[in-house]
GROMACS .gro file of C-alpha atoms in nm:
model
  366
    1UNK     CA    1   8.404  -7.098   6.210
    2UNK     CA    2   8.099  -7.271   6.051
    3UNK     CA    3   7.899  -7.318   6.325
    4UNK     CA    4   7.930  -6.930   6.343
    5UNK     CA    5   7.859  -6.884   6.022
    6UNK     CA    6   7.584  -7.094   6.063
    7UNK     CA    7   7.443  -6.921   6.359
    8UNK     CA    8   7.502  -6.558   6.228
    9UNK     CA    9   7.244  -6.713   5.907
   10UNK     CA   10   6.984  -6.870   6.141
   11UNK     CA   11   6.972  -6.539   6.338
   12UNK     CA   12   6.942  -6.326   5.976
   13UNK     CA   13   6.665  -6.565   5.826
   14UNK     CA   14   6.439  -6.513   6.179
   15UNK     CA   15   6.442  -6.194   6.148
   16UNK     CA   16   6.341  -6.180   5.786
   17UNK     CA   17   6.031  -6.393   5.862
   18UNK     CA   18   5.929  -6.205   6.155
   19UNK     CA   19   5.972  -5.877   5.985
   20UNK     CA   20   5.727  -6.066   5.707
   21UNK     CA   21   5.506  -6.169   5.991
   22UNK     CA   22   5.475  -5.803   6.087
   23UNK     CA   23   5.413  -5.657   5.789
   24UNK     CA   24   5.107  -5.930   5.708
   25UNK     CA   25   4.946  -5.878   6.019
   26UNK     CA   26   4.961  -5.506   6.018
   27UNK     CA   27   4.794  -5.470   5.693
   28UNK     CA   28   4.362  -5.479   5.729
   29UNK     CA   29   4.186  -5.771   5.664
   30UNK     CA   30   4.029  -5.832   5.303
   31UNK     CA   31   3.692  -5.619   5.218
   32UNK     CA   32   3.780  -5.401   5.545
   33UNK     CA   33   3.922  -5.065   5.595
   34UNK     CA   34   4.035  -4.896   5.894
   35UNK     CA   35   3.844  -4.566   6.035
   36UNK     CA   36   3.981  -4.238   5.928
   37UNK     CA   37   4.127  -3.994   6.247
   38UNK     CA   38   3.834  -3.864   6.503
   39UNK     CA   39   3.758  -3.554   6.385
   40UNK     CA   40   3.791  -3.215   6.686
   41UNK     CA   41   3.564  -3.341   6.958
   42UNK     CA   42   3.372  -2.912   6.913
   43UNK     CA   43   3.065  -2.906   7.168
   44UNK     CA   44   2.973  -3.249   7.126
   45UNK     CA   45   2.889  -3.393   7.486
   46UNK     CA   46   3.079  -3.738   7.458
   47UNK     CA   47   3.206  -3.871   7.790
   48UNK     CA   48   3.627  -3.932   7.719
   49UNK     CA   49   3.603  -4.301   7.765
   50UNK     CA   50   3.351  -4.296   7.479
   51UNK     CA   51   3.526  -4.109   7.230
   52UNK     CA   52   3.523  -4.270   6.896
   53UNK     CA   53   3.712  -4.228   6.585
   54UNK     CA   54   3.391  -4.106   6.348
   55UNK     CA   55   3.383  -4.328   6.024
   56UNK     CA   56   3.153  -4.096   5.845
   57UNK     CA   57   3.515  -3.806   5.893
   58UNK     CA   58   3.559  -3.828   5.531
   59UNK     CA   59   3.201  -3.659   5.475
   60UNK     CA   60   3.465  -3.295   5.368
   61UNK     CA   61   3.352  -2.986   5.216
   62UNK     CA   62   3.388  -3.075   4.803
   63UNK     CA   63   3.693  -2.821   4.712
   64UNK     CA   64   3.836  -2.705   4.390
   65UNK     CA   65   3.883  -2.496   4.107
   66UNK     CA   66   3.503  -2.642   3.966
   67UNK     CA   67   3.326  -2.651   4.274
   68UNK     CA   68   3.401  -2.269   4.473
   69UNK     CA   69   3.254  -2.234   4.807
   70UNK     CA   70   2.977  -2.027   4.726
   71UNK     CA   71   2.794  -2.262   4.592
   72UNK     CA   72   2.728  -2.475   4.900
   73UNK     CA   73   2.565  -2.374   5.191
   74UNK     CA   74   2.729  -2.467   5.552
   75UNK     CA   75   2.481  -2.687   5.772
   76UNK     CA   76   2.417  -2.650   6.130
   77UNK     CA   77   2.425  -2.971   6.327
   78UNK     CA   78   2.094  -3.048   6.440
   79UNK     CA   79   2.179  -3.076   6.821
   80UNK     CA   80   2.346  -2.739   6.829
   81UNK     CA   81   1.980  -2.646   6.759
   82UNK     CA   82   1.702  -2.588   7.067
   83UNK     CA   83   1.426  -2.606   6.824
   84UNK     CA   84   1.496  -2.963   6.758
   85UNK     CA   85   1.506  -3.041   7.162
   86UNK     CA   86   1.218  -2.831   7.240
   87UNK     CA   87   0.912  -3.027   7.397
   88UNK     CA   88   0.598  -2.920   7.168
   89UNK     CA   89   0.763  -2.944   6.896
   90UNK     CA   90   0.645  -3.117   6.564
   91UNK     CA   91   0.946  -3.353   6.439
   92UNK     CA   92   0.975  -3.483   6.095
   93UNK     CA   93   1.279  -3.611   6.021
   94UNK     CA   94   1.448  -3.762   5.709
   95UNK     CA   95   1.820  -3.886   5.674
   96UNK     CA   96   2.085  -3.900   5.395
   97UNK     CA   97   2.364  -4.095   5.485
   98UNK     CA   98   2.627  -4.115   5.204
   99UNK     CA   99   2.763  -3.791   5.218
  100UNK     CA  100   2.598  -3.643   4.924
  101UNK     CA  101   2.588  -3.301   4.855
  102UNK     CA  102   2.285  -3.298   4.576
  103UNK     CA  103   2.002  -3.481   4.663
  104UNK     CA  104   1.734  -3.602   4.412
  105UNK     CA  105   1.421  -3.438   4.286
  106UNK     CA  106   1.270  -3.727   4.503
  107UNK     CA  107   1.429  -3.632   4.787
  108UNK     CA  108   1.347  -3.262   4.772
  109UNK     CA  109   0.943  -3.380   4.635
  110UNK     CA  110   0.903  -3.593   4.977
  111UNK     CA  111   1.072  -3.291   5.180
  112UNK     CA  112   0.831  -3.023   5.032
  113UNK     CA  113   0.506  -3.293   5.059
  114UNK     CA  114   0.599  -3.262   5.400
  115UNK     CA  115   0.665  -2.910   5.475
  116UNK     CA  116   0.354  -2.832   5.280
  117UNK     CA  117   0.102  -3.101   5.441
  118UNK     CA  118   0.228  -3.040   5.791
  119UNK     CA  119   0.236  -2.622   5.856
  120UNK     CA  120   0.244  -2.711   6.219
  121UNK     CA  121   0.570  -2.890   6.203
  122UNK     CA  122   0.911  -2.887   6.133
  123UNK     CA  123   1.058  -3.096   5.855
  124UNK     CA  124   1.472  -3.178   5.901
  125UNK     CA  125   1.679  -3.370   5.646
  126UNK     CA  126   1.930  -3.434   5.826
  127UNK     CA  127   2.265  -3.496   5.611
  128UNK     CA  128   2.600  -3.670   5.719
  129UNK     CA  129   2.708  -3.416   5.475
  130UNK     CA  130   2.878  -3.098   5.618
  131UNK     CA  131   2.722  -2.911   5.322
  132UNK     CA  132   2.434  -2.864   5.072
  133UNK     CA  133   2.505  -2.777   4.688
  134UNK     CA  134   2.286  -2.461   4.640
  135UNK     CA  135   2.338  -2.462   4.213
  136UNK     CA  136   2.052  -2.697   4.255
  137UNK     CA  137   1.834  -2.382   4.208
  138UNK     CA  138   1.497  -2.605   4.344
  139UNK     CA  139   1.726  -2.618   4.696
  140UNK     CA  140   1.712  -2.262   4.763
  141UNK     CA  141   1.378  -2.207   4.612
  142UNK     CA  142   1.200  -2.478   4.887
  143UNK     CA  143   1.425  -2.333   5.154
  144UNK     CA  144   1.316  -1.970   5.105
  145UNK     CA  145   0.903  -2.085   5.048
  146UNK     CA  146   0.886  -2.333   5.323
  147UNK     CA  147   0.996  -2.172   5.666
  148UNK     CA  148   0.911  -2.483   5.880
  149UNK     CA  149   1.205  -2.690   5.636
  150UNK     CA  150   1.487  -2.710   5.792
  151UNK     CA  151   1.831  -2.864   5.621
  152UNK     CA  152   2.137  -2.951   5.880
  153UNK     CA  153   2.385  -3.193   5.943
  154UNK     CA  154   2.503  -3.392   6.234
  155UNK     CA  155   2.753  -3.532   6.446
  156UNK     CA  156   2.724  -3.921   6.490
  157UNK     CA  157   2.831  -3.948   6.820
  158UNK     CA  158   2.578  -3.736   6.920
  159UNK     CA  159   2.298  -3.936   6.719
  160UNK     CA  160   2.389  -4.258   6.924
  161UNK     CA  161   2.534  -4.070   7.224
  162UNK     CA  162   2.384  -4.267   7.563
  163UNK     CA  163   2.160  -4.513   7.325
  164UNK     CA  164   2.184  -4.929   7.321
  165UNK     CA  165   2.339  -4.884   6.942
  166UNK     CA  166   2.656  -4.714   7.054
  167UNK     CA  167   2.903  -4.999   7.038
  168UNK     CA  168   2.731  -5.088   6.717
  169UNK     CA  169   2.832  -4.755   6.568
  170UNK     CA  170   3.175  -4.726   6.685
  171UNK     CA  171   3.243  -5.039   6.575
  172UNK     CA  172   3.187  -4.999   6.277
  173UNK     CA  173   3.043  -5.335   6.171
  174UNK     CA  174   2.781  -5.179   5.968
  175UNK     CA  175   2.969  -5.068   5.680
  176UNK     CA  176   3.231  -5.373   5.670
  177UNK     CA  177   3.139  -5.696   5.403
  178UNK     CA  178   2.804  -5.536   5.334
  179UNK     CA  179   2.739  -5.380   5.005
  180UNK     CA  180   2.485  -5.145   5.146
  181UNK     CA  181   2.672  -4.960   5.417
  182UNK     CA  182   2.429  -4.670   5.402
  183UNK     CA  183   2.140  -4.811   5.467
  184UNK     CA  184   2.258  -4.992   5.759
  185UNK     CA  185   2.356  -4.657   5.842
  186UNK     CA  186   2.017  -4.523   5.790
  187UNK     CA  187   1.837  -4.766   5.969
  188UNK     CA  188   2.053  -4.675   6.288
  189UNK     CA  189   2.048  -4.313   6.257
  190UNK     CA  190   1.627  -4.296   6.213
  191UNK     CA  191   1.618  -4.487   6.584
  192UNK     CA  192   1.924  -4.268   6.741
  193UNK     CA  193   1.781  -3.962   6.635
  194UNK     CA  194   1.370  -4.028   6.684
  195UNK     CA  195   1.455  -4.142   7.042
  196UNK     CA  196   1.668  -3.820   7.145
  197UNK     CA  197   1.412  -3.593   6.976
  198UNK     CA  198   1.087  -3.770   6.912
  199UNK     CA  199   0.877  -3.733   6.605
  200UNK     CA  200   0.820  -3.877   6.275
  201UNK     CA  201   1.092  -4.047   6.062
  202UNK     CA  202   0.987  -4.062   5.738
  203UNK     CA  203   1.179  -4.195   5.418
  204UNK     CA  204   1.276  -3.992   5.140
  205UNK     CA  205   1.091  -4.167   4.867
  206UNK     CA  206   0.721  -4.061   4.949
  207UNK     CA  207   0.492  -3.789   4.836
  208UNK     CA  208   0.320  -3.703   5.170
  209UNK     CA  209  -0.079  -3.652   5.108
  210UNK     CA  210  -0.225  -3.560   5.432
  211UNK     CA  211  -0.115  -3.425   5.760
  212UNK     CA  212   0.044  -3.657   6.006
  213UNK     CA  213  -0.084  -3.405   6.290
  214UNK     CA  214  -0.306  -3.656   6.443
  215UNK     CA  215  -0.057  -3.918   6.460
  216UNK     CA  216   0.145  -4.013   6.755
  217UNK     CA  217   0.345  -4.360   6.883
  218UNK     CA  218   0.255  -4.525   6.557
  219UNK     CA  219   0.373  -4.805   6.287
  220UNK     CA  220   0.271  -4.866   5.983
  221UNK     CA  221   0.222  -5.247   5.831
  222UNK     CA  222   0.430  -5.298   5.536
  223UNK     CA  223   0.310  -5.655   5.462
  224UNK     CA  224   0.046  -5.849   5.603
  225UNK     CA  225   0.319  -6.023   5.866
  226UNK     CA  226   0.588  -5.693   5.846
  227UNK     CA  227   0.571  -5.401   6.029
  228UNK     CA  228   0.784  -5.158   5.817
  229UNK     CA  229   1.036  -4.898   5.918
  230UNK     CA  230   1.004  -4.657   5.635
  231UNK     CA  231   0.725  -4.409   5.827
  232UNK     CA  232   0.708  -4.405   6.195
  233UNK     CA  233   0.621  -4.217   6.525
  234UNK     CA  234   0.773  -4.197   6.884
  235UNK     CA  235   0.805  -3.957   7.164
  236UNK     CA  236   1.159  -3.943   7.278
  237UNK     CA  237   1.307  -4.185   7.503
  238UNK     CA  238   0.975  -4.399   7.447
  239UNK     CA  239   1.059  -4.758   7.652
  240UNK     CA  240   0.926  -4.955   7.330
  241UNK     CA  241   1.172  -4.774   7.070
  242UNK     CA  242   1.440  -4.808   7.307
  243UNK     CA  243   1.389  -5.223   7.283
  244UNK     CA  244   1.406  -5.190   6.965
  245UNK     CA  245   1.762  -5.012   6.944
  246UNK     CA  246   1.837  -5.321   7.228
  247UNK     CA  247   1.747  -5.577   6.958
  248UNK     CA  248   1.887  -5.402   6.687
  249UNK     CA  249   2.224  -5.405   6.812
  250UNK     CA  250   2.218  -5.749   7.001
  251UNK     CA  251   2.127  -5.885   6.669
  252UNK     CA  252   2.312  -5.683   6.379
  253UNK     CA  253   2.375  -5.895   6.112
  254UNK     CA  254   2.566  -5.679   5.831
  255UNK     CA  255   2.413  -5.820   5.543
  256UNK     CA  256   2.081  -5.869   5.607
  257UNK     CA  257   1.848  -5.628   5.476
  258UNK     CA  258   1.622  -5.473   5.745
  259UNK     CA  259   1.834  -5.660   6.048
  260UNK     CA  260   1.784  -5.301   6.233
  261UNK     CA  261   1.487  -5.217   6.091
  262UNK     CA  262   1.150  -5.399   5.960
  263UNK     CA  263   1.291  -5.723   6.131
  264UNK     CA  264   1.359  -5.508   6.423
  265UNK     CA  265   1.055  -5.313   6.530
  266UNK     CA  266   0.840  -5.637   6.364
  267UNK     CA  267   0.995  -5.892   6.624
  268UNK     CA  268   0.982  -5.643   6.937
  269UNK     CA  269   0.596  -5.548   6.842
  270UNK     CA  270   0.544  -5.930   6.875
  271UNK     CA  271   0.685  -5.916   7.172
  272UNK     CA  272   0.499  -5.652   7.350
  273UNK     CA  273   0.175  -5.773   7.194
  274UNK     CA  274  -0.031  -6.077   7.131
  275UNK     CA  275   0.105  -6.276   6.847
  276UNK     CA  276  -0.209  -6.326   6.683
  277UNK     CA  277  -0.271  -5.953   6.659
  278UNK     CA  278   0.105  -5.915   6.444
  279UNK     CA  279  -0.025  -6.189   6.189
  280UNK     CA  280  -0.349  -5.979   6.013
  281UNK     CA  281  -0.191  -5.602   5.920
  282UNK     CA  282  -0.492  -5.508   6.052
  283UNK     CA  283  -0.518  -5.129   6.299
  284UNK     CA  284  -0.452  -5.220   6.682
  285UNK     CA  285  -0.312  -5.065   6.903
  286UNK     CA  286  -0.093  -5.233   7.227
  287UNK     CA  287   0.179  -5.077   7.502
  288UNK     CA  288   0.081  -4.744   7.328
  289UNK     CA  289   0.178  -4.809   7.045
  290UNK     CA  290  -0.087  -4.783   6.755
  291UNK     CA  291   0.014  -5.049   6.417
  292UNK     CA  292  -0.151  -4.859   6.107
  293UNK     CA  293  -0.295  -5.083   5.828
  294UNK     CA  294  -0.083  -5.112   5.488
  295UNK     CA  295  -0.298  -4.835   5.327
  296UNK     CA  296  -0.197  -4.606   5.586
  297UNK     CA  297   0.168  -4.561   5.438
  298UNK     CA  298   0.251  -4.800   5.146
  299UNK     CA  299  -0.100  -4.825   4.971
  300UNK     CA  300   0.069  -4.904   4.632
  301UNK     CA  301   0.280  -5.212   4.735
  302UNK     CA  302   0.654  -5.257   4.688
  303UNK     CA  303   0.563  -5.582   4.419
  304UNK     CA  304   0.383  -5.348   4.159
  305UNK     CA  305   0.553  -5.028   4.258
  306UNK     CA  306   0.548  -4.978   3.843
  307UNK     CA  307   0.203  -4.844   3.859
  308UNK     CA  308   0.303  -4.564   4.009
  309UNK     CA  309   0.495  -4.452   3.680
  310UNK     CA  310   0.260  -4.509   3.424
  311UNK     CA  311   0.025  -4.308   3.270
  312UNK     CA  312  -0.341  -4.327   3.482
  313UNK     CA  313  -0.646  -4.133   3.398
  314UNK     CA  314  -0.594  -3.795   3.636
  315UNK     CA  315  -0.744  -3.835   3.967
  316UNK     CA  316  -0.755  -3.631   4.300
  317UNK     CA  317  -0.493  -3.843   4.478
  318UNK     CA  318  -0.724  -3.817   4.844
  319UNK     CA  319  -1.005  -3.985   4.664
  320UNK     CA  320  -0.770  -4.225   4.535
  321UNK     CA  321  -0.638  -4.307   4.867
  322UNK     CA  322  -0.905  -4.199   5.090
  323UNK     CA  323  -0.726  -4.359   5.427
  324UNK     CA  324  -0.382  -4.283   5.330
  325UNK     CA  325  -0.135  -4.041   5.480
  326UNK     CA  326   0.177  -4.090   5.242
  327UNK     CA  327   0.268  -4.276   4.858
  328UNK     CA  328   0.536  -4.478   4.892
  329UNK     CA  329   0.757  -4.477   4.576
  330UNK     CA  330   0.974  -4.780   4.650
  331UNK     CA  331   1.361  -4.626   4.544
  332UNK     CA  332   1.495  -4.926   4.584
  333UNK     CA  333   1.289  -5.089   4.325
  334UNK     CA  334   1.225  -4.753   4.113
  335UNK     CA  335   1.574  -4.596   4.149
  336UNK     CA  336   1.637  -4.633   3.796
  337UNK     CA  337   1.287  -4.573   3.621
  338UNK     CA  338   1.250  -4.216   3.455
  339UNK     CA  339   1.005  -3.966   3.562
  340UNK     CA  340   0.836  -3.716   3.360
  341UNK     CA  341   0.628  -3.424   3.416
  342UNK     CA  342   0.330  -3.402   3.224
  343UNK     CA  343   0.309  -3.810   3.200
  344UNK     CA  344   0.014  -3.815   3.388
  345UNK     CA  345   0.187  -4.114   3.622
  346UNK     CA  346   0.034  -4.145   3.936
  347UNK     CA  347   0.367  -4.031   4.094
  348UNK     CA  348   0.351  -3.707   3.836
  349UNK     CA  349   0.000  -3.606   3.930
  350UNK     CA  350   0.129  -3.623   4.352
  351UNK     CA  351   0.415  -3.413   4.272
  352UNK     CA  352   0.252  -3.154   4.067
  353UNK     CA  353   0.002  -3.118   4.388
  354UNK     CA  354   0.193  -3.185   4.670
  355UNK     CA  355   0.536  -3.081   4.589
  356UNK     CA  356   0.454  -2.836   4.332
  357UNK     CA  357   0.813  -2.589   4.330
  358UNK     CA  358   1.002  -2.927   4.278
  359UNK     CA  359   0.708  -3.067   4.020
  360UNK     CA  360   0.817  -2.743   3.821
  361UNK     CA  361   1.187  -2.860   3.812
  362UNK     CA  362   1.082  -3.213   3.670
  363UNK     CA  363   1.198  -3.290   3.330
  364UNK     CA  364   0.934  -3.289   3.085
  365UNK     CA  365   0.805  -3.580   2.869
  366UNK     CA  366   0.949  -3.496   2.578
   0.00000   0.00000   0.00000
């Protein structure tokens, strides 16, 4: 009778551990989460054995009593769109890729530099959002002014559909133990979407100063040894770009800033090219690809980006910068630092000419 009872009480305390063992291992490891359910598959052409659950699903239409749907404005996903896919066509394309709804007086100054400098071309900021908040009144206003700005959303899959970064995506080992998951995202999505549709990707903390019209298959130095990743030019499906997005994702590291970008298109340039010529951040120009001086882009550098907020004797900003196509604002660096209008900053001065319906919504000085 004991050795029963015995044997009944081994067999009850192995099942309580395994049913602990279960329970640990099903929960997900620390600093992780698991995706949220694929949303409906719609028109997007993903072959079945590379369906994906999308981690970016929880991008949902804001809902309730204080935000009604009238006040946002449904996007259209960029590759429902032939305009984006037609050859001829002008590209300019900026990202957001946290799911906001209201972007920043920034964002809409760089959008309108844009649409205003470059007639010929058409500007998309493309959201992960599904939806734009319209009571930002300067949204509507630069939408109805500026018929070559276009604002749309996207699926994902689509952006890395077919493209070397693909397992990186659906993995999702960009936006696990990082604390920057969006700009890993970011510096994915500007190589995904440049390479289906060609064009400029341009960040969304610049004031744009000249047209980029005459400006094809190029890279701008950041630093004398740095190509950077913030401004740059391909034609789709361009063999270079596409070693890039190789490197990128053969490389990822998840918390290194720039793994997929600057470090990325700096070490494959190097590799197409002479070393010597990558060392200078001088103009040159190898495997058709041209590599713009720093003025080009980022004349103010990122280590005195402060500059660029204080007050300056008024200027025209093309005499300023006579060889430059773009100011570079830094929003890493500057997130934080207020912005007047009427300060007479340098960054005041380019948005009251180059972005002058959002220069209007500014907050004044005093």
């Amino acid at each position: 009778m004991r050795q029963w009872r015995r044997y009944i009480a081994l067999r009850v305390a192995g099942a309580f551990i395994l049913l602990v063992c279960l329970l640990y291992t099903s929960r997900p490891p620390e600093g992780k989460r698991p995706p949220p359910p694929s949303p409906s598959q719609g028109d997007v052409q993903v072959d079945k054995d590379e369906q994906v659950n999308d981690p970016l699903s929880f991008c949902r239409t804001p809902s309730g009593p204080q935000t009604p749907h009238q006040h946002f404005l449904k996007l259209v996903d960029i590759f429902s769109l032939k305009e984006a896919q037609q050859e001829g066509v002008n590209n300019i394309l900026l990202v957001e890729s946290s799911c906001a709804v209201n972007p920043n007086l920034r964002v809409w100054c760089a959008l309108e530099s844009l649409a205003r400098q470059n007639p010929q071309a058409v500007v998309w900021y493309v959201m992960t959002s599904q939806v734009v908040d319209l009571r930002q009144v300067v949204a509507g206003r630069l939408l109805e002014h500026y018929h070559n700005l276009r604002v749309v959303t996207v699926d994902l899959r689509q952006v890395f559909y077919n493209t070397p970064l693909m397992d990186l995506y659906t993995s999702t080992a960009w936006n696990h133990n990082t604390s920057w998951p969006e700009i890993n995202l970011a510096d994915l999505m500007r190589l995904g979407l440049v390479w289906h549709l060609g064009g400029f990707y341009v960040d969304t903390d610049v004031v744009c100063i000249r047209s980029l019209a005459s400006l094809t298959n190029v890279i701008g130095w950041q630093e004398r040894s740095t190509l950077g990743s913030g401004v740059f030019h391909f034609d789709s499906h361009h063999p270079v770009l596409r070693r890039v997005m190789e490197y990128a994702a053969e490389t990822f590291k998840t918390n290194r800033w720039g793994a997929s970008g600057p470090v990325a298109l700096t070490h494959v340039m190097k590799a197409v090219c002479e070393k010597e010529v990558l060392v200078t951040g001088a103009a040159t120009r190898c495997h058709g690809v041209t590599l713009l001086p720093i003025r080009a882009f980022y004349p103010v550098p990122a280590p005195v980006w402060k500059t660029l907020f204080t007050r300056q004797t008024p200027r025209d900003l093309t005499m300023r910068y006579p060889h430059s196509y773009m100011i570079h604002i830094w929003n890493q660096m500057s997130r934080s630092q207020p912005f007047f209008r009427g300060s007479s900053s340098i960054y005041d001065q380019a948005a009251k000419t180059f972005c002058p319906i959002t220069h209007a919504h500014l907050p004044t000085h005093n």
